Coordinates of C-alpha atoms and ligand atoms in Angstrom, one line a residue:
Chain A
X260 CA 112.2 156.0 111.2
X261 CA 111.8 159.7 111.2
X262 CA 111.1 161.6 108.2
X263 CA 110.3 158.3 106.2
X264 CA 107.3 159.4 105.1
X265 CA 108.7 162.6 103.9
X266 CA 111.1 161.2 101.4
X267 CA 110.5 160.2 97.9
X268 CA 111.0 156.9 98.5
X269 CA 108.9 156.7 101.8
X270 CA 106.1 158.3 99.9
X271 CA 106.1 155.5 97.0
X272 CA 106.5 153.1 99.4
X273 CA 103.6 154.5 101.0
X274 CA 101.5 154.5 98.0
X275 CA 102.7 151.0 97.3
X276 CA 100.6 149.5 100.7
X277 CA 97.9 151.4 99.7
X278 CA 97.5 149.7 96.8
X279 CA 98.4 145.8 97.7
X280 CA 95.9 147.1 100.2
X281 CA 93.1 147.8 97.4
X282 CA 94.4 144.7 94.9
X283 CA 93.6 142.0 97.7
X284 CA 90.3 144.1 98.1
X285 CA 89.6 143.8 94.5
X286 CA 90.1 139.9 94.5
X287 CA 87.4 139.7 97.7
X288 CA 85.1 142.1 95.8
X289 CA 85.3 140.0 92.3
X290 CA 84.7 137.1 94.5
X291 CA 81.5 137.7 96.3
X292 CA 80.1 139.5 93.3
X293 CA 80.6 136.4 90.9
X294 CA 78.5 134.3 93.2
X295 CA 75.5 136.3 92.2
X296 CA 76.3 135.0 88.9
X297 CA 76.0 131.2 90.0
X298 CA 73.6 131.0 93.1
X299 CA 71.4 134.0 94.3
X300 CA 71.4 132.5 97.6
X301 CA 75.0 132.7 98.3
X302 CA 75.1 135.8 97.0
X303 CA 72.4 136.7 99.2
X304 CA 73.7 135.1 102.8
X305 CA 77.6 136.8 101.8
X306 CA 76.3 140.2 100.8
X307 CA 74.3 140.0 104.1
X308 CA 77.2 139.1 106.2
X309 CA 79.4 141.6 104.6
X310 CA 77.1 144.2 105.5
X311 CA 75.9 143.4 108.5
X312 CA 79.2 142.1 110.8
X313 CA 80.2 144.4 112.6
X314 CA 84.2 143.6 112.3
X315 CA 83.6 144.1 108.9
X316 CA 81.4 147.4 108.8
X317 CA 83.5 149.2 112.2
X318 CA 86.6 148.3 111.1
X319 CA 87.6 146.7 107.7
X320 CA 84.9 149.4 106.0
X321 CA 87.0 152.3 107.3
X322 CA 90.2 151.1 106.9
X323 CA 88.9 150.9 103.2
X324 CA 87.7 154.3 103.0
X325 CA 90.5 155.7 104.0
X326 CA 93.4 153.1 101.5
X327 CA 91.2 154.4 98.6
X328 CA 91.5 158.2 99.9
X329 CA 95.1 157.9 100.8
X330 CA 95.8 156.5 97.7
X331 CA 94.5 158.8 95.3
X332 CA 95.4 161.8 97.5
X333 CA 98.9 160.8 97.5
X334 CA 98.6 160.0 94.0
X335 CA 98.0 163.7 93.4
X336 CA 100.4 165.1 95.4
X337 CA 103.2 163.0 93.8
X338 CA 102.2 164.3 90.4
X339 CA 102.3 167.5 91.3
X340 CA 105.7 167.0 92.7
X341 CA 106.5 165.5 89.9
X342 CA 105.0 167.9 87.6
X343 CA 107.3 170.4 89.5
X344 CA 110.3 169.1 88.7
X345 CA 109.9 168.8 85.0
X346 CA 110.3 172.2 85.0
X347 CA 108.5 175.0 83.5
X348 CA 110.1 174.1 79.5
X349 CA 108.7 171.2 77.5
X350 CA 110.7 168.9 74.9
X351 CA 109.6 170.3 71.6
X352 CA 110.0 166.6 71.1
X353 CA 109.2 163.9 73.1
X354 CA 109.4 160.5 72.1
X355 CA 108.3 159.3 75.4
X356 CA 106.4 156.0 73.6
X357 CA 110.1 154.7 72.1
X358 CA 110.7 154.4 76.0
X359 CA 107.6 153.7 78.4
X360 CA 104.6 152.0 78.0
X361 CA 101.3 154.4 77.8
X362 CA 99.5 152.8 80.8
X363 CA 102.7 153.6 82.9
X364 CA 102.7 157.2 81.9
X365 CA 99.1 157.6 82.5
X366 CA 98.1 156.5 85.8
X367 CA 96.8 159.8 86.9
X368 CA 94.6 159.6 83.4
X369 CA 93.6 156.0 84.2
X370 CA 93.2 156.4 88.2
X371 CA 90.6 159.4 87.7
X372 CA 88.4 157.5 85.6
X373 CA 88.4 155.0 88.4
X374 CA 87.8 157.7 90.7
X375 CA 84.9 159.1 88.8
X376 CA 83.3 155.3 88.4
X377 CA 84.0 155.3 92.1
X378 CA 81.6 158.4 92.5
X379 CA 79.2 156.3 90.8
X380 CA 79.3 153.3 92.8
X381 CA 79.3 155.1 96.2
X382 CA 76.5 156.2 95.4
X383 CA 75.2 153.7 93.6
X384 CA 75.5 150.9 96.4
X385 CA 77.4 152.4 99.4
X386 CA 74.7 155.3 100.5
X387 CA 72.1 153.4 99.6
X388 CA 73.1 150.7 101.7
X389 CA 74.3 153.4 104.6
X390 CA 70.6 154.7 104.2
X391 CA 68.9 151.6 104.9
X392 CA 71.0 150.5 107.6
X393 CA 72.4 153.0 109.9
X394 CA 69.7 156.1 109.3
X395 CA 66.3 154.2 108.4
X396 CA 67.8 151.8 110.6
X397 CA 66.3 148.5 109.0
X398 CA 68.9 146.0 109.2
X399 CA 67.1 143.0 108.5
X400 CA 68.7 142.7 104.5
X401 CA 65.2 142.2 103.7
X402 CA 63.3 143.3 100.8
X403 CA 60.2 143.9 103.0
X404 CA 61.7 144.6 106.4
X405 CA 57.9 143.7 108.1
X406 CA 57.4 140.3 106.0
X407 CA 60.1 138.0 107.6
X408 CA 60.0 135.1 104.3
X409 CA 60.2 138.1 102.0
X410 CA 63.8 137.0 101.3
X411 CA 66.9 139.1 100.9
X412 CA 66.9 142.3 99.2
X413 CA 70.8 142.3 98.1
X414 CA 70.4 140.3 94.7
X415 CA 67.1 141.9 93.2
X416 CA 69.1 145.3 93.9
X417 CA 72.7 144.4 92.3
X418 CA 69.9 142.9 89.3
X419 CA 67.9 146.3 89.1
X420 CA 71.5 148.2 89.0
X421 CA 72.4 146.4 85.6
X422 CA 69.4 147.0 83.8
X423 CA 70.4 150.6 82.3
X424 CA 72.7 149.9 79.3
X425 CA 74.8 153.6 79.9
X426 CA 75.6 152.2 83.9
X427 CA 76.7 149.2 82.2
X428 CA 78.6 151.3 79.3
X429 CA 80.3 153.6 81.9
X430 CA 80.9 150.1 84.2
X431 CA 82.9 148.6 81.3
X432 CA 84.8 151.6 80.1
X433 CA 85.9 151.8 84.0
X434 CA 87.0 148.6 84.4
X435 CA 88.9 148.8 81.3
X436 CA 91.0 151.5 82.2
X437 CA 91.7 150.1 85.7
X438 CA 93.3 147.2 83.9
X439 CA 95.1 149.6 82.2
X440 CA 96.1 150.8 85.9
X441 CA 97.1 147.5 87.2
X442 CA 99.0 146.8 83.8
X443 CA 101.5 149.1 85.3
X444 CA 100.8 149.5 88.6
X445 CA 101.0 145.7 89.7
X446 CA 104.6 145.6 88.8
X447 CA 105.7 148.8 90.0
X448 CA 103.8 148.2 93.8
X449 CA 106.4 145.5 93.8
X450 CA 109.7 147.3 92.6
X451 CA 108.6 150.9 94.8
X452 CA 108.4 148.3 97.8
X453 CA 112.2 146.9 96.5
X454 CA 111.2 143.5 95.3
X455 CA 113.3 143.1 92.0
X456 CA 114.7 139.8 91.8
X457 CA 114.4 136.1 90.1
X458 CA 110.9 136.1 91.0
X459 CA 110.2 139.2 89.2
X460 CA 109.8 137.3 86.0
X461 CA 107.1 135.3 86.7
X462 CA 105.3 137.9 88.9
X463 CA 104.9 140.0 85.6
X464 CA 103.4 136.9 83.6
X465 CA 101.0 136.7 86.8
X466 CA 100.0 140.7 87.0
X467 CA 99.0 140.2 83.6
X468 CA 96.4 137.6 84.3
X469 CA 95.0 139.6 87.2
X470 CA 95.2 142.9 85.7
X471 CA 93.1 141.6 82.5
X472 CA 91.6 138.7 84.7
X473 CA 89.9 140.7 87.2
X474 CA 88.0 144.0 85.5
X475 CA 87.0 141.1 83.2
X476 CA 85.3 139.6 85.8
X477 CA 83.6 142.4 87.3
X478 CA 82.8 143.0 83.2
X479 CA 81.4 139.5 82.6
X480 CA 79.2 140.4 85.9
X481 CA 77.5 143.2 84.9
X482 CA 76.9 142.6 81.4
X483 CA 75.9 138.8 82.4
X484 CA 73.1 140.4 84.8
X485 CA 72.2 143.2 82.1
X486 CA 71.4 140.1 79.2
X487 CA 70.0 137.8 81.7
X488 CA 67.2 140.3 83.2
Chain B
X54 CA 123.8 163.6 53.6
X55 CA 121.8 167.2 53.9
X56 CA 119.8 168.1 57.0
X57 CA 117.7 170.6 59.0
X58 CA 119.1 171.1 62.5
X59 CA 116.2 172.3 64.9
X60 CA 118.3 173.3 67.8
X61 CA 117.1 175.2 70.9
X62 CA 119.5 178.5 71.5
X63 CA 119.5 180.0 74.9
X64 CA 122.1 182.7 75.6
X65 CA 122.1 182.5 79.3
X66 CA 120.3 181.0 82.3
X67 CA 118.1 184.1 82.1
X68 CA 117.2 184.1 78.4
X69 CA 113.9 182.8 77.4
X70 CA 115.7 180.9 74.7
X71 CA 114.0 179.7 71.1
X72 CA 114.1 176.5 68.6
X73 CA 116.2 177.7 65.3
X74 CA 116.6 176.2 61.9
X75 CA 119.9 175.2 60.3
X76 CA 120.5 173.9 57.2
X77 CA 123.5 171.7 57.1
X78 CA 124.7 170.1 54.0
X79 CA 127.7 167.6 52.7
X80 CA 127.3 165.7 56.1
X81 CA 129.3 162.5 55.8
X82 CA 127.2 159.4 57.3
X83 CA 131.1 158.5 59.0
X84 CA 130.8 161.1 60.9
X85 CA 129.8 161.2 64.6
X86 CA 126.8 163.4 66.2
X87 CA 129.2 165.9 67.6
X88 CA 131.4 165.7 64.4
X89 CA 128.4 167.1 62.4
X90 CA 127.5 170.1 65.4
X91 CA 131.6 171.3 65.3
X92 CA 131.1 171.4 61.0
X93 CA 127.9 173.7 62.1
X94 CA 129.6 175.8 64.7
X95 CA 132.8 176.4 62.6
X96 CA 129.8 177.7 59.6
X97 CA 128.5 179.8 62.5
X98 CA 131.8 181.2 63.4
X99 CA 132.6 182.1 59.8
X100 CA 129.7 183.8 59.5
X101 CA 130.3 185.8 62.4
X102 CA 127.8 183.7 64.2
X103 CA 127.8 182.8 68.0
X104 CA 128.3 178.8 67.6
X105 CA 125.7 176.4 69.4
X106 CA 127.5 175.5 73.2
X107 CA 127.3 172.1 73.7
X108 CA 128.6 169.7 76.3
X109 CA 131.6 167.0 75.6
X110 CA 134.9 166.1 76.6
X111 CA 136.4 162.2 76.1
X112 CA 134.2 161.9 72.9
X113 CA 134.6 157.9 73.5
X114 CA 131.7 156.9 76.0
X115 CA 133.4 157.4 79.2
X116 CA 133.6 160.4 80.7
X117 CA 129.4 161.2 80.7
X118 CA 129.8 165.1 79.8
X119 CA 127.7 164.8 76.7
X120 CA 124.0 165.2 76.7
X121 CA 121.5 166.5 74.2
X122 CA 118.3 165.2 73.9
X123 CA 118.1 164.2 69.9
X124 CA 114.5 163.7 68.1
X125 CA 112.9 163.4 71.4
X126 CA 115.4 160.7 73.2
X127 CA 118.1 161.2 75.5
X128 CA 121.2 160.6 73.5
X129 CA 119.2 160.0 70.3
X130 CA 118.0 157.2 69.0
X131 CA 120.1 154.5 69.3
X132 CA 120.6 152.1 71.9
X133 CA 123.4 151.8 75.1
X134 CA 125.5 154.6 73.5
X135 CA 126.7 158.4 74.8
X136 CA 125.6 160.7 72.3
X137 CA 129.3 161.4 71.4
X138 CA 128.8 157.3 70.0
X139 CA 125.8 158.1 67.9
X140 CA 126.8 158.7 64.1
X141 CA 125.2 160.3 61.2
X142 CA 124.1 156.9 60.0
X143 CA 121.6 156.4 61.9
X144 CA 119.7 159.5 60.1
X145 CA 118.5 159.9 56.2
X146 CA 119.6 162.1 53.5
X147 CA 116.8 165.0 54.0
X148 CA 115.8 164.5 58.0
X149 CA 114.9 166.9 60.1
X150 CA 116.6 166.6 63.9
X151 CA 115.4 168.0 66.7
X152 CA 118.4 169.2 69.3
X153 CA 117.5 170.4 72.8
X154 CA 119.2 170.0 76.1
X155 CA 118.2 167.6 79.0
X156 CA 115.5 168.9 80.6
X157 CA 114.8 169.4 84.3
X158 CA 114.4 171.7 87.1
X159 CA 117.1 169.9 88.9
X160 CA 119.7 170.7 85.5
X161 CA 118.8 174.2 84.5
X162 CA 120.2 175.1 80.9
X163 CA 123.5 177.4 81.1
X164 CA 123.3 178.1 77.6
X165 CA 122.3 176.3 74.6
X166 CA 122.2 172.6 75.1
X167 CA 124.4 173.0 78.3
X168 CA 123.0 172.2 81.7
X169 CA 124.3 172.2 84.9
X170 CA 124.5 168.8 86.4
X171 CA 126.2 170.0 89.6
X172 CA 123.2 168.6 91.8
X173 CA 124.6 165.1 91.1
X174 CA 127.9 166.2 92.4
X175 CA 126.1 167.2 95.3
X176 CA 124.5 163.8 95.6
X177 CA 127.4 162.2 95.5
X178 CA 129.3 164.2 98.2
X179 CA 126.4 163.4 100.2
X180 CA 127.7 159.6 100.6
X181 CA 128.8 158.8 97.2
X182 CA 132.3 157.4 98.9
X183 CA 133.9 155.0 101.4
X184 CA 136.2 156.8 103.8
X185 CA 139.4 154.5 103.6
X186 CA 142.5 155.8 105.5
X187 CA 145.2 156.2 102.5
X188 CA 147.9 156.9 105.2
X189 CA 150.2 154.3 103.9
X190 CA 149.3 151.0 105.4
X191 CA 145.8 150.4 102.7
X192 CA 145.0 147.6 102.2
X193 CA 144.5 146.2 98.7
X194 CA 140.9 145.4 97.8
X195 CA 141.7 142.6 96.2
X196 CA 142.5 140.5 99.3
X197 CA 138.9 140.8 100.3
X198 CA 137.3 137.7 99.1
X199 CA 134.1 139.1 97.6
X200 CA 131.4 136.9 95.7
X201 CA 131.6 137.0 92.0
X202 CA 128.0 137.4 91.6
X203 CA 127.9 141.0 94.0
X204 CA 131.2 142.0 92.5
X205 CA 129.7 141.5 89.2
X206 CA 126.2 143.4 89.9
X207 CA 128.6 146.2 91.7
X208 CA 130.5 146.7 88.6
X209 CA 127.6 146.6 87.0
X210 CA 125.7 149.6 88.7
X211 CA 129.6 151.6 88.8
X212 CA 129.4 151.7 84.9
X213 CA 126.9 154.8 85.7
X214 CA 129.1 157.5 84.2
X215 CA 126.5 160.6 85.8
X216 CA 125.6 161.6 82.4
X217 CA 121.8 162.4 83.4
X218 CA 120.3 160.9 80.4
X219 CA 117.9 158.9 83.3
X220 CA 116.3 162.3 84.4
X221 CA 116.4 163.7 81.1
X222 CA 113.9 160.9 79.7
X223 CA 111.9 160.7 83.7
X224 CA 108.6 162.0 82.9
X225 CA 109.3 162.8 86.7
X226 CA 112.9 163.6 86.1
X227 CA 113.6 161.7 89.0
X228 CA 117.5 160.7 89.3
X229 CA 116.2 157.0 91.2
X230 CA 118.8 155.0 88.2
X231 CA 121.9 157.1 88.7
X232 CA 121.7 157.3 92.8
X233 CA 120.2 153.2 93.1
X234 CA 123.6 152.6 90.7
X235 CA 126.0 155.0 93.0
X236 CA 124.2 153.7 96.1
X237 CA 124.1 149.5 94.5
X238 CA 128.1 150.1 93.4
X239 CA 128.9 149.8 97.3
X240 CA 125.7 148.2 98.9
X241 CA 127.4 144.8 97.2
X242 CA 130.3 145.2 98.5
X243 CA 132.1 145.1 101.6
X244 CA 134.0 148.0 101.7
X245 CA 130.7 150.0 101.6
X246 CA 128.8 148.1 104.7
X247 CA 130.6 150.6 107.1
X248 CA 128.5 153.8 106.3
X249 CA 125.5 151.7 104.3
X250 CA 123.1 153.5 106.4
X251 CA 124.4 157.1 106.3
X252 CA 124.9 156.7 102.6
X253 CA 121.8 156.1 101.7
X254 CA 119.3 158.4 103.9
X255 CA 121.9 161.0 103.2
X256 CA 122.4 161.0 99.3
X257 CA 118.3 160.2 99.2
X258 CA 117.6 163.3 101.5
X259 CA 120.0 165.3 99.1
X260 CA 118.5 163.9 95.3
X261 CA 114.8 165.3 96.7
X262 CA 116.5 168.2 98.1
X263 CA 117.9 169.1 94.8
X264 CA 114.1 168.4 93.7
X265 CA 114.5 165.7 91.5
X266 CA 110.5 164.0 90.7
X267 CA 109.4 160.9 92.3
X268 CA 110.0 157.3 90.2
X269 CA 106.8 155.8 89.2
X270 CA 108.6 153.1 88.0
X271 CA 107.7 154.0 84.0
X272 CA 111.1 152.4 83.1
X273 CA 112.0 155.1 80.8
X274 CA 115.6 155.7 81.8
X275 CA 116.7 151.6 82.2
X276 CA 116.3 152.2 78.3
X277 CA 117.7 155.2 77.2
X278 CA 120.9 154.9 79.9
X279 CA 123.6 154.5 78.1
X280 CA 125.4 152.1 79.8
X281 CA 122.1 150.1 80.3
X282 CA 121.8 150.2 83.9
X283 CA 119.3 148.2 85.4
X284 CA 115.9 149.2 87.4
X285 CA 117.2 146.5 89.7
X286 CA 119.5 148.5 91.2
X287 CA 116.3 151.3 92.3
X288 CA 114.9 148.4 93.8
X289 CA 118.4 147.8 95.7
X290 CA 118.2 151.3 97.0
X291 CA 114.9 151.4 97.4
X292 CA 115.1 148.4 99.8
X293 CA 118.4 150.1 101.4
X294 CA 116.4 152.8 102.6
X295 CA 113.8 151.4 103.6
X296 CA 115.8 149.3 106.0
X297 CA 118.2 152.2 107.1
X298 CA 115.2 153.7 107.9
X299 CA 113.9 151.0 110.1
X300 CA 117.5 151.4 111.9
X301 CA 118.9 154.9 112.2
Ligands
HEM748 C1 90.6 149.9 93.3 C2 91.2 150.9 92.8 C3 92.7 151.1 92.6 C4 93.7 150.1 92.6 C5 93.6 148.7 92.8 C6 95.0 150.8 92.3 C7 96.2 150.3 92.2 C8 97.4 151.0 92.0 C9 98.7 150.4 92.0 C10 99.0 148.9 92.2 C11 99.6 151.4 91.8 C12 101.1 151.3 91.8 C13 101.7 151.7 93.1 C14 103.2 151.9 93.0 O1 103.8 152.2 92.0 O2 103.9 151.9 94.1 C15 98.9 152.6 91.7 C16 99.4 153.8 91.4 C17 98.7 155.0 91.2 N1 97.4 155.1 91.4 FE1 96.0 153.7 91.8 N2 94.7 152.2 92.2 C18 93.3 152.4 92.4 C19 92.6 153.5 92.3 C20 93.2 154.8 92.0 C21 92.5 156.0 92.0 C22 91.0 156.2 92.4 C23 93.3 157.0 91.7 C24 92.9 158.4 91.6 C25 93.5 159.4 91.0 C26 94.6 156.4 91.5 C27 95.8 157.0 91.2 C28 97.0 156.5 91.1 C29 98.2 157.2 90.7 C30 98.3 158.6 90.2 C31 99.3 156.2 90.8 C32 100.7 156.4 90.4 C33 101.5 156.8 91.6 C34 102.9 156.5 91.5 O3 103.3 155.5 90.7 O4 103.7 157.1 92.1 N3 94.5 155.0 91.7 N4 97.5 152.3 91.8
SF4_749 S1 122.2 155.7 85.3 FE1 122.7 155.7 83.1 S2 121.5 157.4 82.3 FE2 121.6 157.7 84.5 S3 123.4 159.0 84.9 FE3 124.1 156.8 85.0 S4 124.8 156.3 83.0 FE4 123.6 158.2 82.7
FES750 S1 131.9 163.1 75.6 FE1 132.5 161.7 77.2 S2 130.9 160.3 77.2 FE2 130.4 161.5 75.5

């Protein structure tokens, strides 16, 4: 077991948990955020359970803090490493699209964006959220925390959020380009974990529906709630 | 056919080393890639020009000492062939081609388009082998009863001739495709369960020693290999290790 983690192929195997970790994360995500689309109510009563149990908040929140900062951390250190092995001279020419798909040569390109739109929704949602809860210490989910029918504040915030075309412009060219990311990296999370065989086929037929299906999703969402306002 | 060569000239390991222009005319479309680069060098050497070093030895697909990385694409543009395979045909009257060796930290240039490919050497010593005692009493493989199917996928992976073309075209130039074939070629079979483990933490531990990149799976090598080795068999190693982690 020692040493694992120090060895190429330890390292992508690390990386490849990390990101099944944040793919069944996504699919949760898309979930409870389409409800809002359907029933306010629902939305409502999940939003306030996700943010409120305290399985959830002590330990599933941290876990997920850290998948997303081990991932892109170890993201950058294998580029680097990889970087340092190219070697300090370039190809004059380099015909790299006769041989790879751009998405799979780009996921440092396509992962910062996420990163950035990550920024963005941190501090969007997340500290606001944090703020409320833990250092203003009003727990209630209410959108008057002294009027107790006042109803739930979740939905009129994700609504508010939507209203500004240029957060919904930089919302859809994110999600874009982490379907670009899961075009490629949904595939190779399986084949860095050694999973190559007659199922292989039909798993890439199925990355492509949730690699388009998803950030469409989260797409429809916001741009539903921008129209609809 | 007439052509302009663009062919990178280095005179040692030490030399900063340049692109340069040759024109090359009357180039018969019959003719194979090397063909055309020994009608160059003997115009060099009558000119009292140092010819252009290159690497090549069987000339016929087998022996993996050619390399040269032609308009951008390891062993040029064709498909499942050894740049020693590729003919003039598959260029025009009036093309330009870009010549430069395989790059890589791991296969620093010698001089010219020659590289030195020892580190997969050094891979391989690392457990590239089955110890079999060849004191006289060997037994012959054949009476092992093997399953077609693994003795076909082994065969498969041992067509890896260590040309390098895999790392050349890695944007990582990680060597996963020729160590998953070397380590694949005995994982299947019997003969190789004996030192499975050692094998594989050991020639893995030597391909990053030698500072090869990290796969990220782009797929690039599977198609420019020439003897179209598969990204099955990284998957094969990478599962190899993993497990021989597990264990030793
Ligand atoms: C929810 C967000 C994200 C998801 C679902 C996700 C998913 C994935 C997947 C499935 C892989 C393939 C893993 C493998 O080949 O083993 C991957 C690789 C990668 N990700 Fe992400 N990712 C996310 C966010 C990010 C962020 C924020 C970055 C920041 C830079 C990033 C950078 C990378 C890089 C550089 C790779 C390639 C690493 C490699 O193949 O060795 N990703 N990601
Ligand atoms: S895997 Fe293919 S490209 Fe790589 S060394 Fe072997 S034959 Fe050459
Ligand atoms: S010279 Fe032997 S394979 Fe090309």
């Amino acid at each position: 077991m020692s040493g694992i983690f120090n060895s190429s192929i330890g390292r992508k195997f690390a990386m490849a948990l990390s990101a099944f970790f944040l793919m069944i994360f996504l699919v949760m995500h898309v979930s409870i955020n389409f409800t809002s689309v359907f029933s306010e109510e629902l939305f409502n009563e999940l939003s306030h359970f996700m943010g409120t149990n305290p399985l959830i908040q002590g330990l599933m929140q941290p876990i997920l803090i850290i998948g997303v900062i081990f991932h892109f951390v170890m993201g950058f250190i294998l580029e680097a490493q990889n970087r340092a092995s190219r070697g300090s001279v370039k190809y004059a020419k380099n015909a790299a699209s006769a041989n790879s798909s751009w998405m799979s040569r780009n996921m440092l390109l396509s992962g910062l964006v996420i990163l950035a739109f990550l920024g963005i929704h941190f501090y969007d949602f997340w500290v606001h959220e944090m703020t409320v809860k833990y250092i203003e210490g009003d727990m209630s989910g209410l959108i008057d925390p002294n009027v107790a029918d006042s109803g739930f504040r979740y939905y009129e915030e994700l609504r508010e959020k939507f209203v500004s075309p240029v957060r919904v412009g930089i919302y859809v060219v994110a999600f874009v380009l982490l379907a670009l990311h899961l075009l490629h990296g949904f595939n190779s999370a399986f084949q860095s974990v050694g999973a190559n065989n007659k199922y292989t086929k039909g798993l890439k037929g199925f990355s492509k529906v949730y690699s388009i299906g998803i950030p469409a999703l989260f797409i429809f969402i916001a741009v539903y709630h921008h129209f609809t306002h | 056919m007439n052509l302009t060569l663009k062919i990178w000239r280095q005179k040692n390991a030490s030399d900063k080393g340049k692109m340069v222009d040759y024109p090359i005319s009357d180039v018969s479309p019959d003719m194979s890639f090397l063909e055309m680069l020994d009608v160059l060098n003997e115009q060099l050497i009558n000119k009292g020009e140092e010819p252009v070093a290159f690497d090549h030895d069987c000339r016929e697909g087998i022996c993996g000492m050619c390399s040269l990385y032609i308009n951008g694409e390891a062993h040029g543009p064709d498909r499942g062939i050894t740049t020693c395979q590729l003919h003039m045909r598959m260029f025009k009257d009036g093309d330009t081609i870009t010549i430069e060796p395989f790059r890589a930290k791991a296969f620093p240039v010698i001089k010219d388009l020659v590289v030195d490919r020892s580190s997969f050497d050094r891979i391989q010593h690392a457990g590239g082998f089955i110890s079999v005692n060849t004191s006289g009493n060997t037994i012959d493989a054949n009476a092992i009863p093997i399953n077609k199917h693994d003795a076909d996928k082994s065969f498969e992976a041992a067509m890896c001739i260590g040309c390098g073309a895999c790392v050349a075209s890695c944007k990582n130039s990680s060597a996963m495709l020729f160590v998953g074939a070397k380590v694949s070629q005995f994982a299947l079979l019997p003969q190789g369960q004996v030192e499975a483990t050692d094998r594989v933490l050991n020639m893995v531990k030597q391909m990053d020693e030698e500072g090869f990149g990290n796969c990220t799976n782009t797929g690039a090598c599977e198609v420019e290999c020439p003897k179209g080795i598969s990204l099955e068999n990284i998957a094969r190693m990478n599962r190899e290790y993993l497990a021989a982690s597990l264990k030793g």
